[in-house]
PDB file of C-alpha atoms in Angstrom:
ATOM      1  CA  UNK A  23      11.663   7.141 -47.740  1.00 47.00           C
ATOM      2  CA  UNK A  24       8.353   7.261 -49.714  1.00 46.00           C
ATOM      3  CA  UNK A  25       6.072  10.168 -48.784  1.00 41.00           C
ATOM      4  CA  UNK A  26       3.310   7.756 -47.669  1.00 43.00           C
ATOM      5  CA  UNK A  27       5.607   6.140 -45.121  1.00 38.00           C
ATOM      6  CA  UNK A  28       6.755   9.563 -43.829  1.00 34.00           C
ATOM      7  CA  UNK A  29       3.100  10.604 -43.383  1.00 33.00           C
ATOM      8  CA  UNK A  30       2.263   7.381 -41.566  1.00 36.00           C
ATOM      9  CA  UNK A  31       5.220   7.832 -39.234  1.00 35.00           C
ATOM     10  CA  UNK A  32       4.179  11.435 -38.463  1.00 35.00           C
ATOM     11  CA  UNK A  33       0.683  10.238 -37.624  1.00 35.00           C
ATOM     12  CA  UNK A  34       2.125   7.618 -35.277  1.00 38.00           C
ATOM     13  CA  UNK A  35       4.308  10.215 -33.555  1.00 35.00           C
ATOM     14  CA  UNK A  36       1.344  12.578 -33.151  1.00 36.00           C
ATOM     15  CA  UNK A  37      -0.805   9.758 -31.739  1.00 38.00           C
ATOM     16  CA  UNK A  38       1.913   8.821 -29.254  1.00 37.00           C
ATOM     17  CA  UNK A  39       2.329  12.441 -28.213  1.00 37.00           C
ATOM     18  CA  UNK A  40      -1.425  12.821 -27.699  1.00 37.00           C
ATOM     19  CA  UNK A  41      -1.541   9.637 -25.645  1.00 38.00           C
ATOM     20  CA  UNK A  42       1.303  10.862 -23.436  1.00 35.00           C
ATOM     21  CA  UNK A  43      -0.480  14.183 -22.946  1.00 33.00           C
ATOM     22  CA  UNK A  44      -3.684  12.457 -21.860  1.00 32.00           C
ATOM     23  CA  UNK A  45      -1.722  10.131 -19.591  1.00 31.00           C
ATOM     24  CA  UNK A  46      -0.005  13.134 -18.036  1.00 32.00           C
ATOM     25  CA  UNK A  47      -3.325  14.827 -17.356  1.00 31.00           C
ATOM     26  CA  UNK A  48      -4.714  11.686 -15.760  1.00 33.00           C
ATOM     27  CA  UNK A  49      -1.628  11.240 -13.638  1.00 32.00           C
ATOM     28  CA  UNK A  50      -1.761  14.792 -12.261  1.00 35.00           C
ATOM     29  CA  UNK A  51      -5.524  14.962 -11.708  1.00 35.00           C
ATOM     30  CA  UNK A  52      -6.423  14.916  -7.993  1.00 38.00           C
ATOM     31  CA  UNK A  53      -7.714  11.571  -6.819  1.00 39.00           C
ATOM     32  CA  UNK A  54     -11.187  11.380  -5.347  1.00 44.00           C
ATOM     33  CA  UNK A  55      -9.857   9.225  -2.520  1.00 50.00           C
ATOM     34  CA  UNK A  56      -6.821   7.262  -1.392  1.00 51.00           C
ATOM     35  CA  UNK A  57      -4.684   6.229  -4.331  1.00 83.00           C
ATOM     36  CA  UNK A  58      -2.858   3.209  -2.994  1.00 94.00           C
ATOM     37  CA  UNK A  59      -1.720   0.995  -5.916  1.00 97.00           C
ATOM     38  CA  UNK A  60      -4.670  -1.137  -7.024  1.00 97.00           C
ATOM     39  CA  UNK A  61      -4.235  -4.660  -5.663  1.00 98.00           C
ATOM     40  CA  UNK A  62      -4.543  -7.810  -7.750  1.00 98.00           C
ATOM     41  CA  UNK A  63      -8.010  -9.128  -8.619  1.00 98.00           C
ATOM     42  CA  UNK A  64      -9.922 -11.402  -6.260  1.00 98.00           C
ATOM     43  CA  UNK A  65      -9.294 -14.334  -8.606  1.00 98.00           C
ATOM     44  CA  UNK A  66      -5.540 -13.683  -8.602  1.00 98.00           C
ATOM     45  CA  UNK A  67      -5.581 -13.158  -4.844  1.00 98.00           C
ATOM     46  CA  UNK A  68      -7.237 -16.559  -4.396  1.00 98.00           C
ATOM     47  CA  UNK A  69      -4.492 -18.131  -6.523  1.00 98.00           C
ATOM     48  CA  UNK A  70      -1.799 -16.352  -4.508  1.00 98.00           C
ATOM     49  CA  UNK A  71      -3.447 -17.338  -1.229  1.00 98.00           C
ATOM     50  CA  UNK A  72      -3.438 -21.011  -2.191  1.00 98.00           C
ATOM     51  CA  UNK A  73       0.316 -20.776  -2.832  1.00 98.00           C
ATOM     52  CA  UNK A  74       1.244 -19.220   0.530  1.00 98.00           C
ATOM     53  CA  UNK A  75       2.921 -21.323   3.190  1.00 98.00           C
ATOM     54  CA  UNK A  76       0.572 -21.976   6.110  1.00 98.00           C
ATOM     55  CA  UNK A  77       2.214 -22.346   9.512  1.00 96.00           C
ATOM     56  CA  UNK A  78       1.918 -21.016  13.033  1.00 97.00           C
ATOM     57  CA  UNK A  79       2.989 -17.413  13.454  1.00 96.00           C
ATOM     58  CA  UNK A  80       6.485 -16.990  14.751  1.00 95.00           C
ATOM     59  CA  UNK A  81       7.635 -15.134  17.844  1.00 95.00           C
ATOM     60  CA  UNK A  82       8.158 -11.382  18.173  1.00 95.00           C
ATOM     61  CA  UNK A  83      11.369 -12.086  20.091  1.00 96.00           C
ATOM     62  CA  UNK A  84      14.013  -9.676  18.879  1.00 97.00           C
ATOM     63  CA  UNK A  85      11.510  -7.507  17.011  1.00 98.00           C
ATOM     64  CA  UNK A  86      11.866  -3.734  16.886  1.00 97.00           C
ATOM     65  CA  UNK A  87      10.415  -1.186  14.480  1.00 97.00           C
ATOM     66  CA  UNK A  88      13.947   0.184  14.218  1.00 97.00           C
ATOM     67  CA  UNK A  89      14.901  -3.004  12.352  1.00 98.00           C
ATOM     68  CA  UNK A  90      12.615  -1.785   9.541  1.00 98.00           C
ATOM     69  CA  UNK A  91      14.074   1.643   8.638  1.00 98.00           C
ATOM     70  CA  UNK A  92      11.028   3.580   7.448  1.00 95.00           C
ATOM     71  CA  UNK A  93      10.049   6.973   6.183  1.00 97.00           C
ATOM     72  CA  UNK A  94      13.250   7.173   4.192  1.00 98.00           C
ATOM     73  CA  UNK A  95      13.825   9.950   1.651  1.00 97.00           C
ATOM     74  CA  UNK A  96      11.957   9.250  -1.586  1.00 96.00           C
ATOM     75  CA  UNK A  97      12.737  12.367  -3.636  1.00 93.00           C
ATOM     76  CA  UNK A  98      14.036  15.828  -2.816  1.00 94.00           C
ATOM     77  CA  UNK A  99      12.988  16.646   0.751  1.00 94.00           C
ATOM     78  CA  UNK A 100      10.055  14.192   0.707  1.00 97.00           C
ATOM     79  CA  UNK A 101      10.156  11.061   2.839  1.00 98.00           C
ATOM     80  CA  UNK A 102       7.866   8.065   2.462  1.00 98.00           C
ATOM     81  CA  UNK A 103       5.170   9.369   4.824  1.00 98.00           C
ATOM     82  CA  UNK A 104       5.024  12.732   3.073  1.00 97.00           C
ATOM     83  CA  UNK A 105       4.974  11.049  -0.338  1.00 97.00           C
ATOM     84  CA  UNK A 106       1.979   8.883   0.632  1.00 98.00           C
ATOM     85  CA  UNK A 107       0.129  11.856   2.147  1.00 97.00           C
ATOM     86  CA  UNK A 108       0.595  13.779  -1.087  1.00 96.00           C
ATOM     87  CA  UNK A 109      -0.433  10.763  -3.176  1.00 97.00           C
ATOM     88  CA  UNK A 110      -3.511   9.850  -1.164  1.00 97.00           C
ATOM     89  CA  UNK A 111      -4.882  13.337  -0.588  1.00 97.00           C
ATOM     90  CA  UNK A 112      -6.792  15.872  -2.629  1.00 96.00           C
ATOM     91  CA  UNK A 113      -5.438  19.397  -3.239  1.00 96.00           C
ATOM     92  CA  UNK A 114      -2.478  18.742  -0.953  1.00 96.00           C
ATOM     93  CA  UNK A 115      -0.194  21.747  -0.441  1.00 97.00           C
ATOM     94  CA  UNK A 116       3.283  21.179   0.976  1.00 96.00           C
ATOM     95  CA  UNK A 117       5.936  23.528   2.329  1.00 96.00           C
ATOM     96  CA  UNK A 118       9.605  23.624   1.380  1.00 95.00           C
ATOM     97  CA  UNK A 119      10.263  20.666   3.675  1.00 95.00           C
ATOM     98  CA  UNK A 120       7.525  18.626   1.932  1.00 97.00           C
ATOM     99  CA  UNK A 121       5.275  18.726   5.025  1.00 96.00           C
ATOM    100  CA  UNK A 122       1.568  18.878   4.095  1.00 97.00           C
ATOM    101  CA  UNK A 123       0.146  22.242   5.194  1.00 97.00           C
ATOM    102  CA  UNK A 124      -3.348  21.721   3.774  1.00 97.00           C
ATOM    103  CA  UNK A 125      -5.420  19.226   1.832  1.00 97.00           C
ATOM    104  CA  UNK A 126      -8.157  16.673   2.283  1.00 97.00           C
ATOM    105  CA  UNK A 127      -7.808  12.961   3.003  1.00 97.00           C
ATOM    106  CA  UNK A 128     -10.436  10.241   2.892  1.00 97.00           C
ATOM    107  CA  UNK A 129      -9.697   7.278   5.144  1.00 97.00           C
ATOM    108  CA  UNK A 130     -10.732   4.095   3.354  1.00 97.00           C
ATOM    109  CA  UNK A 131     -10.822   2.057   6.549  1.00 98.00           C
ATOM    110  CA  UNK A 132     -13.551   4.044   8.312  1.00 98.00           C
ATOM    111  CA  UNK A 133     -14.926   6.527   5.765  1.00 97.00           C
ATOM    112  CA  UNK A 134     -13.743   9.611   7.664  1.00 97.00           C
ATOM    113  CA  UNK A 135     -12.416  12.716   5.904  1.00 97.00           C
ATOM    114  CA  UNK A 136      -9.625  14.812   7.432  1.00 98.00           C
ATOM    115  CA  UNK A 137      -8.072  18.178   6.624  1.00 97.00           C
ATOM    116  CA  UNK A 138      -5.079  17.978   8.987  1.00 97.00           C
ATOM    117  CA  UNK A 139      -2.203  15.684   8.079  1.00 97.00           C
ATOM    118  CA  UNK A 140      -1.595  15.129  11.784  1.00 97.00           C
ATOM    119  CA  UNK A 141      -4.896  13.203  11.967  1.00 98.00           C
ATOM    120  CA  UNK A 142      -3.505  10.551   9.633  1.00 98.00           C
ATOM    121  CA  UNK A 143      -1.142   7.635  10.008  1.00 98.00           C
ATOM    122  CA  UNK A 144       0.479   5.806   7.129  1.00 98.00           C
ATOM    123  CA  UNK A 145      -0.591   2.205   7.656  1.00 98.00           C
ATOM    124  CA  UNK A 146       1.598  -0.698   6.651  1.00 98.00           C
ATOM    125  CA  UNK A 147      -1.010  -3.013   5.126  1.00 98.00           C
ATOM    126  CA  UNK A 148       0.958  -5.992   6.439  1.00 98.00           C
ATOM    127  CA  UNK A 149       2.263  -4.603   9.741  1.00 98.00           C
ATOM    128  CA  UNK A 150       5.974  -4.704  10.451  1.00 98.00           C
ATOM    129  CA  UNK A 151       5.586  -6.973  13.481  1.00 98.00           C
ATOM    130  CA  UNK A 152       3.310  -9.290  11.500  1.00 98.00           C
ATOM    131  CA  UNK A 153       5.934  -9.460   8.761  1.00 98.00           C
ATOM    132  CA  UNK A 154       8.568 -10.282  11.401  1.00 98.00           C
ATOM    133  CA  UNK A 155       6.465 -13.187  12.679  1.00 98.00           C
ATOM    134  CA  UNK A 156       5.890 -14.353   9.093  1.00 98.00           C
ATOM    135  CA  UNK A 157       9.477 -14.518   7.908  1.00 98.00           C
ATOM    136  CA  UNK A 158      10.982 -11.022   7.888  1.00 98.00           C
ATOM    137  CA  UNK A 159      13.002 -11.890  11.004  1.00 98.00           C
ATOM    138  CA  UNK A 160      15.465 -13.595   8.651  1.00 97.00           C
ATOM    139  CA  UNK A 161      15.700 -10.698   6.187  1.00 98.00           C
ATOM    140  CA  UNK A 162      18.561  -8.258   5.806  1.00 98.00           C
ATOM    141  CA  UNK A 163      18.095  -4.674   6.952  1.00 98.00           C
ATOM    142  CA  UNK A 164      17.965  -3.607   3.294  1.00 98.00           C
ATOM    143  CA  UNK A 165      15.099  -6.025   2.637  1.00 98.00           C
ATOM    144  CA  UNK A 166      13.192  -4.800   5.670  1.00 98.00           C
ATOM    145  CA  UNK A 167      13.724  -1.192   4.610  1.00 98.00           C
ATOM    146  CA  UNK A 168      12.343  -1.931   1.131  1.00 98.00           C
ATOM    147  CA  UNK A 169       9.280  -3.579   2.693  1.00 98.00           C
ATOM    148  CA  UNK A 170       8.635  -0.712   5.102  1.00 98.00           C
ATOM    149  CA  UNK A 171       8.784   1.911   2.344  1.00 98.00           C
ATOM    150  CA  UNK A 172       7.196   0.009  -0.546  1.00 98.00           C
ATOM    151  CA  UNK A 173       5.274   2.423  -2.785  1.00 97.00           C
ATOM    152  CA  UNK A 174       4.937  -0.075  -5.645  1.00 97.00           C
ATOM    153  CA  UNK A 175       2.839  -2.745  -3.941  1.00 98.00           C
ATOM    154  CA  UNK A 176      -0.426  -1.917  -2.076  1.00 98.00           C
ATOM    155  CA  UNK A 177       1.442  -1.810   1.234  1.00 98.00           C
ATOM    156  CA  UNK A 178       1.103   1.829   2.355  1.00 98.00           C
ATOM    157  CA  UNK A 179      -2.073   3.884   2.779  1.00 98.00           C
ATOM    158  CA  UNK A 180      -3.050   7.050   4.655  1.00 98.00           C
ATOM    159  CA  UNK A 181      -5.810   6.351   7.194  1.00 98.00           C
ATOM    160  CA  UNK A 182      -7.301   7.778  10.381  1.00 98.00           C
ATOM    161  CA  UNK A 183      -4.576   7.642  13.032  1.00 98.00           C
ATOM    162  CA  UNK A 184      -6.568   6.027  15.849  1.00 98.00           C
ATOM    163  CA  UNK A 185      -7.985   3.433  13.452  1.00 98.00           C
ATOM    164  CA  UNK A 186      -4.463   2.472  12.452  1.00 98.00           C
ATOM    165  CA  UNK A 187      -3.482   2.300  16.100  1.00 98.00           C
ATOM    166  CA  UNK A 188      -6.463   0.046  16.837  1.00 98.00           C
ATOM    167  CA  UNK A 189      -5.329  -2.267  14.033  1.00 98.00           C
ATOM    168  CA  UNK A 190      -1.840  -2.454  15.518  1.00 98.00           C
ATOM    169  CA  UNK A 191      -0.084  -5.592  14.284  1.00 97.00           C
ATOM    170  CA  UNK A 192      -3.267  -7.670  13.897  1.00 98.00           C
ATOM    171  CA  UNK A 193      -3.890  -9.876  10.850  1.00 98.00           C
ATOM    172  CA  UNK A 194      -7.313 -10.205   9.145  1.00 98.00           C
ATOM    173  CA  UNK A 195      -8.379 -12.977  11.529  1.00 98.00           C
ATOM    174  CA  UNK A 196      -8.605 -10.401  14.307  1.00 98.00           C
ATOM    175  CA  UNK A 197      -8.963  -7.058  12.485  1.00 98.00           C
ATOM    176  CA  UNK A 198     -10.654  -5.831   9.313  1.00 98.00           C
ATOM    177  CA  UNK A 199     -11.668  -2.297   8.303  1.00 98.00           C
ATOM    178  CA  UNK A 200     -14.998  -1.237   9.819  1.00 98.00           C
ATOM    179  CA  UNK A 201     -15.996   0.045   6.382  1.00 97.00           C
ATOM    180  CA  UNK A 202     -17.161  -3.249   4.885  1.00 97.00           C
ATOM    181  CA  UNK A 203     -17.097  -1.883   1.321  1.00 97.00           C
ATOM    182  CA  UNK A 204     -13.304  -1.765   1.544  1.00 97.00           C
ATOM    183  CA  UNK A 205     -12.708  -5.241   2.947  1.00 98.00           C
ATOM    184  CA  UNK A 206     -12.394  -6.923  -0.433  1.00 98.00           C
ATOM    185  CA  UNK A 207      -9.722  -4.429  -1.509  1.00 98.00           C
ATOM    186  CA  UNK A 208      -8.028  -4.803   1.865  1.00 98.00           C
ATOM    187  CA  UNK A 209      -7.633  -8.583   1.745  1.00 98.00           C
ATOM    188  CA  UNK A 210      -6.595  -8.536  -1.929  1.00 98.00           C
ATOM    189  CA  UNK A 211      -3.835  -6.109  -0.963  1.00 98.00           C
ATOM    190  CA  UNK A 212      -2.864  -8.176   2.083  1.00 98.00           C
ATOM    191  CA  UNK A 213      -2.520 -11.358   0.052  1.00 98.00           C
ATOM    192  CA  UNK A 214      -0.588  -9.617  -2.716  1.00 98.00           C
ATOM    193  CA  UNK A 215       1.953  -8.201  -0.263  1.00 98.00           C
ATOM    194  CA  UNK A 216       2.371 -11.496   1.580  1.00 98.00           C
ATOM    195  CA  UNK A 217       2.790 -13.343  -1.724  1.00 98.00           C
ATOM    196  CA  UNK A 218       5.289 -10.856  -3.164  1.00 98.00           C
ATOM    197  CA  UNK A 219       7.469 -10.998  -0.057  1.00 98.00           C
ATOM    198  CA  UNK A 220       7.040 -14.759   0.418  1.00 98.00           C
ATOM    199  CA  UNK A 221       5.650 -14.363   3.926  1.00 98.00           C
ATOM    200  CA  UNK A 222       3.751 -17.172   5.621  1.00 98.00           C
ATOM    201  CA  UNK A 223       0.187 -17.107   6.971  1.00 98.00           C
ATOM    202  CA  UNK A 224      -1.380 -18.939   9.894  1.00 98.00           C
ATOM    203  CA  UNK A 225      -4.512 -21.057   9.560  1.00 98.00           C
ATOM    204  CA  UNK A 226      -6.908 -18.549  11.160  1.00 98.00           C
ATOM    205  CA  UNK A 227      -5.533 -15.805   8.926  1.00 98.00           C
ATOM    206  CA  UNK A 228      -6.048 -17.977   5.838  1.00 98.00           C
ATOM    207  CA  UNK A 229      -9.647 -18.773   6.817  1.00 98.00           C
ATOM    208  CA  UNK A 230     -10.429 -15.085   7.306  1.00 98.00           C
ATOM    209  CA  UNK A 231      -8.869 -14.177   3.966  1.00 98.00           C
ATOM    210  CA  UNK A 232     -10.766 -16.941   2.167  1.00 98.00           C
ATOM    211  CA  UNK A 233     -14.030 -15.851   3.769  1.00 98.00           C
ATOM    212  CA  UNK A 234     -13.714 -12.275   2.526  1.00 98.00           C
ATOM    213  CA  UNK A 235     -12.360 -13.250  -0.900  1.00 98.00           C
ATOM    214  CA  UNK A 236     -15.261 -15.623  -1.462  1.00 96.00           C
ATOM    215  CA  UNK A 237     -17.570 -12.631  -1.300  1.00 96.00           C
ATOM    216  CA  UNK A 238     -15.531 -10.478  -3.677  1.00 96.00           C
TER     217      UNK A 238
END
C-alpha cells in the first residue's frame, strides 16, 4: 500500500478514536437534570398525532398492573427503576444491590429537587392503565413487559412521588405537568410513545395534545 494511503488511514483511525473518547466523556458526564430519551420534535409529533386512531377509550375491565411485569432486571443487579434513578440523577451512588444511597434528582414535572431516592417514583409517561384502555388489553404479556420497562422511548422518567400519584392514569386532557416549561416535551413524548406502540387516543386527548403542540 502506498505510504500516502497508509498515512491517511492512520489519520482516520486517530480521528475515530478521538471521537469515541469525546463521546465516552459526554456519555459519562453527570446530567444537569432528568435524562429521559429526547422525544421527537413538535413537527414530527404533530405528524404522528394526525396518524393515530381516534376512538373512545376502552374499559379497564380485566386490568391489573401485574399484567405489565415491570421493574425487571436490566443489567447485573439493577432493575428498571434503579436504572432510571441512576440515569436521571446527578452524582448517584449505589450499593451492591444497585439501590441508590445518595444523589440528587430534579423532577421535571414540578421543578422540585430531591436527595432521597424514596421521594421519587418512576412515571410511565403513558400510564399502564391508559395503555390498557388504548389497545394494550390485546397484547401478549411479553409486549406489555416491553412497554412497562421501555428505556429506549421517552416512556420512563423519575419524578416527585406524590406528583406521579396525582397524575395516576390520566391522559393530557385531564392532567399536565404543573411546570409549564415542560409541557411541550411531555406531549411530544406522549405522542411518540402512543405512535410507536400503535395505541389509540380519544377526542379530548387529541384536542389537548394539539393545543399544547401548537404552542411548541
